[in-house]
Coordinates of C-alpha atoms and ligand atoms in Angstrom, one line a residue:
X1443 CA 7.6 -13.4 37.1
X1444 CA 6.7 -11.8 33.7
X1445 CA 6.1 -8.0 34.0
X1446 CA 2.8 -6.4 33.2
X1447 CA 3.7 -4.6 30.0
X1448 CA 1.6 -1.5 29.4
X1449 CA 3.9 0.0 26.8
X1450 CA 2.4 2.1 24.0
X1451 CA 4.6 0.6 21.3
X1452 CA 6.5 -1.4 20.6
X1453 CA 4.3 -3.3 22.9
X1454 CA 3.1 -6.5 24.4
X1455 CA 2.8 -9.7 22.3
X1456 CA 1.1 -12.9 23.3
X1457 CA 3.3 -15.3 25.2
X1458 CA 2.7 -18.1 22.7
X1459 CA 3.5 -15.8 19.8
X1460 CA 6.9 -14.9 21.4
X1461 CA 7.6 -18.6 22.0
X1462 CA 6.8 -19.5 18.4
X1463 CA 9.1 -16.7 17.3
X1464 CA 11.9 -17.9 19.5
X1465 CA 11.5 -21.5 18.2
X1466 CA 11.8 -20.2 14.6
X1467 CA 14.8 -18.2 15.4
X1468 CA 16.5 -21.5 16.4
X1469 CA 15.0 -23.7 13.7
X1470 CA 12.7 -22.3 11.1
X1471 CA 10.0 -24.6 9.7
X1472 CA 12.3 -27.6 10.0
X1473 CA 14.9 -26.1 7.7
X1474 CA 17.7 -26.6 10.3
X1475 CA 18.4 -22.8 9.8
X1476 CA 17.4 -19.8 11.8
X1477 CA 14.5 -17.7 10.5
X1478 CA 17.1 -14.8 10.7
X1479 CA 19.4 -16.4 8.1
X1480 CA 17.1 -17.8 5.4
X1481 CA 16.3 -16.3 2.0
X1482 CA 13.0 -14.5 1.8
X1483 CA 12.6 -16.2 -1.6
X1484 CA 12.8 -19.7 -0.2
X1485 CA 9.6 -21.7 -0.2
X1486 CA 9.3 -21.7 3.6
X1487 CA 9.3 -18.0 3.9
X1488 CA 7.2 -17.4 0.7
X1489 CA 4.6 -19.6 2.4
X1490 CA 4.7 -17.4 5.5
X1491 CA 4.2 -14.2 3.5
X1492 CA 1.4 -15.7 1.5
X1493 CA -0.4 -17.0 4.6
X1494 CA 0.0 -13.7 6.5
X1495 CA -1.5 -11.7 3.7
X1496 CA -4.3 -14.1 3.3
X1497 CA -5.1 -14.4 7.0
X1498 CA -5.0 -10.6 7.4
X1499 CA -7.7 -10.2 4.7
X1500 CA -9.7 -13.0 6.2
X1501 CA -9.7 -11.6 9.8
X1502 CA -10.5 -8.1 8.7
X1503 CA -13.2 -9.4 6.4
X1504 CA -11.9 -7.6 3.3
X1505 CA -14.0 -8.0 0.2
X1506 CA -12.5 -9.0 -3.2
X1507 CA -10.4 -6.4 -4.8
X1508 CA -8.2 -5.5 -1.8
X1509 CA -4.6 -6.4 -1.3
X1510 CA -2.5 -6.7 1.8
X1511 CA 1.2 -5.6 1.8
X1512 CA 3.9 -5.8 4.5
X1513 CA 6.3 -3.0 3.9
X1514 CA 9.1 -1.1 5.7
X1515 CA 9.2 2.5 6.7
X1516 CA 6.5 2.5 9.4
X1517 CA 3.2 4.3 9.5
X1518 CA 5.3 7.5 9.1
X1519 CA 6.3 6.6 5.5
X1520 CA 2.6 5.9 4.8
X1521 CA 1.8 9.5 5.7
X1522 CA 3.6 10.4 2.4
X1523 CA 3.1 7.2 0.4
X1524 CA -0.7 7.3 0.7
X1525 CA -1.2 10.8 -0.7
X1526 CA 1.5 10.1 -3.4
X1527 CA -0.7 7.2 -4.7
X1528 CA -4.2 8.6 -4.0
X1529 CA -4.1 12.3 -3.9
X1530 CA -4.7 13.9 -7.4
X1531 CA -6.2 17.2 -6.4
X1532 CA -7.3 17.6 -2.9
X1533 CA -7.7 15.5 0.3
X1534 CA -9.5 16.1 3.5
X1535 CA -8.0 15.4 7.0
X1536 CA -9.0 15.8 10.6
X1537 CA -6.3 16.7 13.1
X1538 CA -6.8 14.6 16.3
X1539 CA -3.2 14.4 17.5
X1540 CA 0.5 14.2 16.9
X1541 CA 0.2 11.4 14.2
X1542 CA -2.6 13.1 12.4
X1543 CA -0.6 16.4 12.4
X1544 CA 2.4 14.5 10.9
X1545 CA 0.1 12.9 8.3
X1546 CA -1.3 16.3 7.3
X1547 CA 2.2 17.8 7.0
X1548 CA 3.4 15.0 4.7
X1549 CA 0.3 15.1 2.5
X1550 CA 0.9 18.8 1.9
X1551 CA 4.1 17.9 0.0
X1552 CA 1.8 16.1 -2.5
X1553 CA -1.3 18.2 -3.0
X1554 CA -4.0 20.3 -1.5
X1555 CA -5.1 19.4 2.0
X1556 CA -8.2 20.7 3.7
X1557 CA -8.1 20.3 7.4
X1558 CA -11.8 19.9 8.3
X1559 CA -11.5 20.0 12.0
X1560 CA -9.0 19.9 14.8
X1561 CA -9.0 19.3 18.6
X1562 CA -5.6 20.9 19.1
X1563 CA -7.3 23.8 21.0
X1564 CA -7.8 21.4 24.0
X1565 CA -4.6 19.4 23.7
X1566 CA -6.4 16.8 21.5
X1567 CA -8.5 15.6 24.4
X1568 CA -11.6 15.0 22.3
X1569 CA -12.6 14.0 18.8
X1570 CA -14.0 16.9 16.7
X1571 CA -17.6 16.4 15.7
X1572 CA -20.2 18.0 13.4
X1573 CA -17.7 18.8 10.6
X1574 CA -18.8 18.4 7.0
X1575 CA -16.8 16.1 4.6
X1576 CA -16.9 17.8 1.2
X1577 CA -17.7 15.4 -1.7
X1578 CA -15.0 16.8 -4.1
X1579 CA -12.0 15.3 -2.3
X1580 CA -10.0 12.3 -3.4
X1581 CA -10.3 10.9 0.1
X1582 CA -10.9 11.7 3.7
X1583 CA -8.1 10.7 6.1
X1584 CA -8.3 10.1 9.8
X1585 CA -6.4 8.5 12.7
X1586 CA -8.8 6.0 14.2
X1587 CA -6.9 5.7 17.5
X1588 CA -4.8 8.5 18.9
X1589 CA -2.1 6.5 20.7
X1590 CA -0.6 9.5 22.5
X1591 CA -3.8 11.3 23.8
X1592 CA -6.1 8.3 24.3
X1593 CA -9.0 9.1 22.1
X1594 CA -10.5 6.8 19.5
X1595 CA -13.0 6.8 16.6
X1596 CA -14.6 3.4 16.9
X1597 CA -17.0 3.7 14.0
X1598 CA -16.4 3.9 10.3
X1599 CA -17.5 7.3 9.0
X1600 CA -20.9 7.6 7.4
X1601 CA -19.9 9.3 4.1
X1602 CA -19.8 8.6 0.4
X1603 CA -16.2 9.9 0.3
X1604 CA -13.5 7.2 0.2
X1605 CA -11.8 6.7 3.5
X1606 CA -8.1 6.4 4.3
X1607 CA -7.2 5.5 7.9
X1608 CA -4.1 5.2 10.1
X1609 CA -5.1 2.2 12.2
X1610 CA -1.6 1.7 13.7
X1611 CA -2.9 1.2 17.2
X1612 CA -6.4 -0.3 16.9
X1613 CA -6.2 -2.6 13.9
X1614 CA -8.0 -5.9 14.7
X1615 CA -9.6 -4.5 17.8
X1616 CA -13.1 -4.3 16.4
X1617 CA -14.9 -5.1 13.2
X1618 CA -14.3 -2.6 10.3
X1619 CA -16.4 -2.2 7.1
X1620 CA -13.4 -2.4 4.8
X1621 CA -15.5 -1.7 1.7
X1622 CA -15.7 2.0 2.8
X1623 CA -11.9 2.4 2.7
X1624 CA -9.4 2.9 -0.1
X1625 CA -6.6 2.3 2.3
X1626 CA -6.0 1.2 5.8
X1627 CA -2.4 1.3 7.1
X1628 CA -0.3 1.2 10.2
X1629 CA 2.9 0.2 12.0
X1630 CA 2.6 -3.4 13.1
X1631 CA 4.3 -2.8 16.4
X1632 CA 1.2 -2.0 18.4
X1633 CA -1.2 -4.9 17.9
X1634 CA 0.5 -7.4 15.5
X1635 CA 4.3 -7.7 15.6
X1636 CA 7.6 -6.3 16.8
X1637 CA 8.8 -3.1 15.1
X1638 CA 9.9 -3.3 11.5
X1639 CA 6.8 -4.2 9.5
X1640 CA 4.1 -1.8 8.2
X1641 CA 0.7 -3.2 7.1
X1642 CA -1.1 -1.8 4.1
X1643 CA -4.6 -2.9 3.1
X1644 CA -5.4 -1.2 -0.2
X1645 CA -8.3 -1.3 -2.7
X1646 CA -6.7 -2.1 -6.0
X1647 CA -9.0 0.0 -8.2
X1648 CA -8.2 3.1 -6.2
X1649 CA -4.7 3.0 -7.6
X1650 CA -3.4 4.3 -10.9
X1651 CA -5.5 7.5 -11.0
X1652 CA -2.8 10.0 -10.2
X1653 CA -0.8 11.4 -13.1
X1654 CA 2.5 11.8 -11.3
X1655 CA 5.4 9.3 -11.8
X1656 CA 5.8 7.1 -8.8
X1657 CA 9.2 5.9 -7.5
X1658 CA 9.2 2.1 -7.4
X1659 CA 9.5 1.8 -3.7
X1660 CA 6.6 4.2 -3.1
X1661 CA 4.2 2.6 -5.7
X1662 CA 1.6 0.3 -4.1
X1663 CA 1.0 -1.3 -7.5
X1664 CA 4.6 -2.4 -7.8
X1665 CA 4.5 -4.0 -4.4
X1666 CA 1.2 -5.7 -5.3
X1667 CA 2.6 -7.1 -8.5
X1668 CA 5.6 -8.5 -6.7
X1669 CA 3.4 -10.1 -3.9
X1670 CA 4.9 -7.7 -1.3
X1671 CA 8.4 -8.9 -2.2
X1672 CA 9.6 -6.2 -4.5
X1673 CA 12.6 -5.8 -2.2
X1674 CA 13.6 -7.8 0.8
X1675 CA 10.7 -7.6 3.2
X1676 CA 11.1 -7.5 7.0
X1677 CA 11.2 -11.2 7.4
X1678 CA 11.2 -11.6 11.2
X1679 CA 8.3 -9.2 12.1
X1680 CA 6.2 -10.7 9.3
X1681 CA 6.7 -14.2 10.7
X1682 CA 5.7 -12.9 14.2
X1683 CA 2.7 -11.1 12.6
X1684 CA 1.5 -14.4 11.2
X1685 CA 1.7 -16.0 14.7
X1686 CA -0.4 -13.2 16.1
X1687 CA -2.9 -13.4 13.3
X1688 CA -3.2 -17.2 13.8
X1689 CA -3.8 -16.5 17.5
X1690 CA -6.5 -14.0 16.7
X1691 CA -8.2 -16.5 14.5
X1692 CA -8.0 -19.2 17.2
X1693 CA -9.7 -16.8 19.7
X1694 CA -12.6 -16.2 17.3
X1695 CA -11.6 -13.1 15.4
X1696 CA -12.2 -9.4 15.8
X1697 CA -15.7 -9.6 17.3
X1698 CA -14.3 -11.7 20.2
X1699 CA -11.3 -9.3 20.5
X1700 CA -13.6 -6.3 20.6
X1701 CA -15.6 -7.9 23.4
X1702 CA -12.4 -8.6 25.4
X1703 CA -11.2 -5.0 24.8
X1704 CA -14.4 -3.4 26.0
X1705 CA -14.3 -5.5 29.1
X1706 CA -10.6 -4.8 29.9
X1707 CA -10.9 -1.0 29.2
X1708 CA -14.1 -0.9 31.2
X1709 CA -12.3 -2.3 34.3
X1710 CA -9.7 0.4 34.2
X1711 CA -12.0 3.3 33.3
X1712 CA -14.4 2.3 36.1
X1713 CA -11.5 2.5 38.6
X1714 CA -10.3 5.8 37.2
X1715 CA -13.8 7.3 37.7
X1716 CA -14.3 5.7 41.1
X1717 CA -10.9 6.3 42.7
X1718 CA -10.7 9.7 44.4
X1719 CA -7.0 10.1 43.5
X1720 CA -7.3 9.7 39.7
X1721 CA -9.1 11.2 36.8
X1722 CA -9.2 10.6 33.0
X1723 CA -7.8 13.2 30.6
X1724 CA -10.2 12.9 27.6
X1725 CA -13.9 13.4 26.8
X1726 CA -15.7 10.3 28.1
X1727 CA -17.5 9.6 24.8
X1728 CA -14.2 9.5 22.9
X1729 CA -12.2 7.3 25.3
X1730 CA -9.9 4.9 23.6
X1731 CA -10.1 1.1 24.4
X1732 CA -6.4 0.8 23.6
X1733 CA -4.5 3.7 25.3
X1734 CA -6.0 4.8 28.6
X1735 CA -4.6 8.1 29.8
X1736 CA -5.1 9.3 33.4
X1737 CA -3.6 11.7 35.8
X1738 CA -3.9 12.4 39.5
X1739 CA -6.5 14.9 40.7
X1740 CA -5.1 18.3 41.3
X1741 CA -5.0 18.0 45.1
X1742 CA -3.0 14.8 44.8
X1743 CA -0.8 15.8 41.9
X1744 CA 2.4 15.6 43.9
X1745 CA 1.7 11.8 44.4
X1746 CA 2.3 11.0 40.8
X1747 CA 6.0 9.9 41.1
X1748 CA 5.1 7.9 44.2
X1749 CA 2.4 6.0 42.3
X1750 CA 4.8 5.4 39.5
X1751 CA 7.2 3.7 41.9
X1752 CA 4.4 1.9 43.7
X1753 CA 3.2 0.4 40.3
X1754 CA 6.8 -0.4 39.2
X1755 CA 7.3 -2.4 42.5
X1756 CA 4.3 -4.5 41.5
X1757 CA 5.9 -5.4 38.1
X1758 CA 4.1 -2.7 36.0
X1759 CA 6.1 -1.4 33.0
X1760 CA 5.3 1.4 30.6
X1761 CA 2.6 3.3 32.4
X1762 CA 4.3 6.6 32.3
X1763 CA 2.3 9.1 30.3
X1764 CA 3.5 10.6 27.1
X1765 CA 5.4 13.9 27.7
X1766 CA 2.6 15.8 25.9
X1767 CA -0.1 14.6 28.3
X1768 CA 1.8 13.8 31.5
X1769 CA 0.5 11.4 34.3
X1770 CA -0.1 7.9 33.2
X1771 CA -1.0 5.9 30.1
X1772 CA -1.8 2.2 30.2
X1773 CA -2.0 0.6 26.8
X1774 CA -4.3 -2.4 26.7
X1775 CA -3.6 -3.9 23.3
X1776 CA -5.2 -7.2 22.2
X1777 CA -2.4 -9.2 23.8
X1778 CA -2.8 -7.6 27.2
X1779 CA -4.3 -10.2 29.6
X1780 CA -7.2 -9.2 31.8
X1781 CA -5.2 -10.3 34.8
X1782 CA -2.7 -7.5 34.2
X1783 CA -5.5 -4.9 34.0
X1784 CA -6.8 -6.3 37.3
X1785 CA -3.4 -6.0 38.8
X1786 CA -3.2 -2.3 37.8
X1787 CA -6.7 -1.7 39.2
X1788 CA -5.7 -3.3 42.5
X1789 CA -2.6 -1.2 42.7
X1790 CA -4.8 1.9 42.3
X1791 CA -7.1 0.8 45.0
X1792 CA -4.3 -0.1 47.4
X1793 CA -2.6 3.3 46.7
X1794 CA -5.9 5.1 47.5
X1795 CA -6.1 3.2 50.8
X1796 CA -2.6 4.3 51.6
X1797 CA -3.5 7.9 51.2
Ligands
PLP2692 C1 2.9 4.6 16.5 C2 2.0 5.3 15.6 C3 2.5 5.9 14.4 C4 4.0 5.9 14.0 O1 4.3 4.7 13.5 P1 5.8 4.4 13.0 O2 5.7 3.0 12.6 O3 6.8 4.6 14.1 O4 6.1 5.3 11.9 C5 1.6 6.5 13.6 N1 0.3 6.6 13.9 C6 -0.2 6.0 15.0 C7 -1.6 6.1 15.3 C8 0.7 5.4 15.9 O5 0.2 4.9 17.0

């Protein structure tokens, strides 16, 4: 039996996507060669790259003037690469968790950074509100989904300032108004592909306005000019990304995915709120649809290891909470079937009955 994979990342991929990837590892596009041993410049892989970039733009509904790149280095390299390309004088950030903290730290190597608000005072268990975004910044950066703490900003900010967002863990989980953004980036290993590829969606005319010299590998314009093949791209994860994007399209796109995600997360949050053993860890209005963090109520705290074993015996993997929150975290990415969420909910009910 396949396990219920609640891992936060690298994470679950759709069965069909994994099967297509396995087939291509054996025989890629009828070449008689493995995807793992072909040239990235061959016509078969060039076609994959082209289609993946095109389909990414189509699914996220990017207007003209935006480019999609698949690079290496992870979201963590983008923490530095984004300011290098976009920050001339000053940028504004909000600090909503570990990844945002890292992004702020890297941007400070490049220019002035104004941290408008932070939720560090309460272990990042809420999204700061009511802060003012100054108009004189090059961009405003935020992390849309805080993978570790389980909070999410599910709306595009209402501001005239250009937005830059780390959407590593909630890309393609809801519609986004791309026209408000100069840049959206993320590691592909949460909702698109296995580890190794980083997606970048960038507005072309936002580039070229900084006066520092840019190293070639860190220059978005060079990657754009070379059709995301300035150097050897991560061929395998890009192929898998294309399979996922095709599956998203088949399902009906981001609106359909959003509906599924609201339903799946709703099932689990309802149980967390109903079950006398468990409680959520973040402000209810800021709850993430992707990473659902919960702990045991204080009087049952010592049962946490027992529930971990109980769930593991039922085929559940990856629900241990991050060390900075404790308890449990169930990641319900796009590829997570509703049946797995139902299995977790049932396990929680059965465990409650046992105690
Ligand atoms: C996982 C994650 C990262 C780190 O991504 P890497 O690809 O490992 O660098 C950054 N931001 C968010 C929101 C994440 O979930």
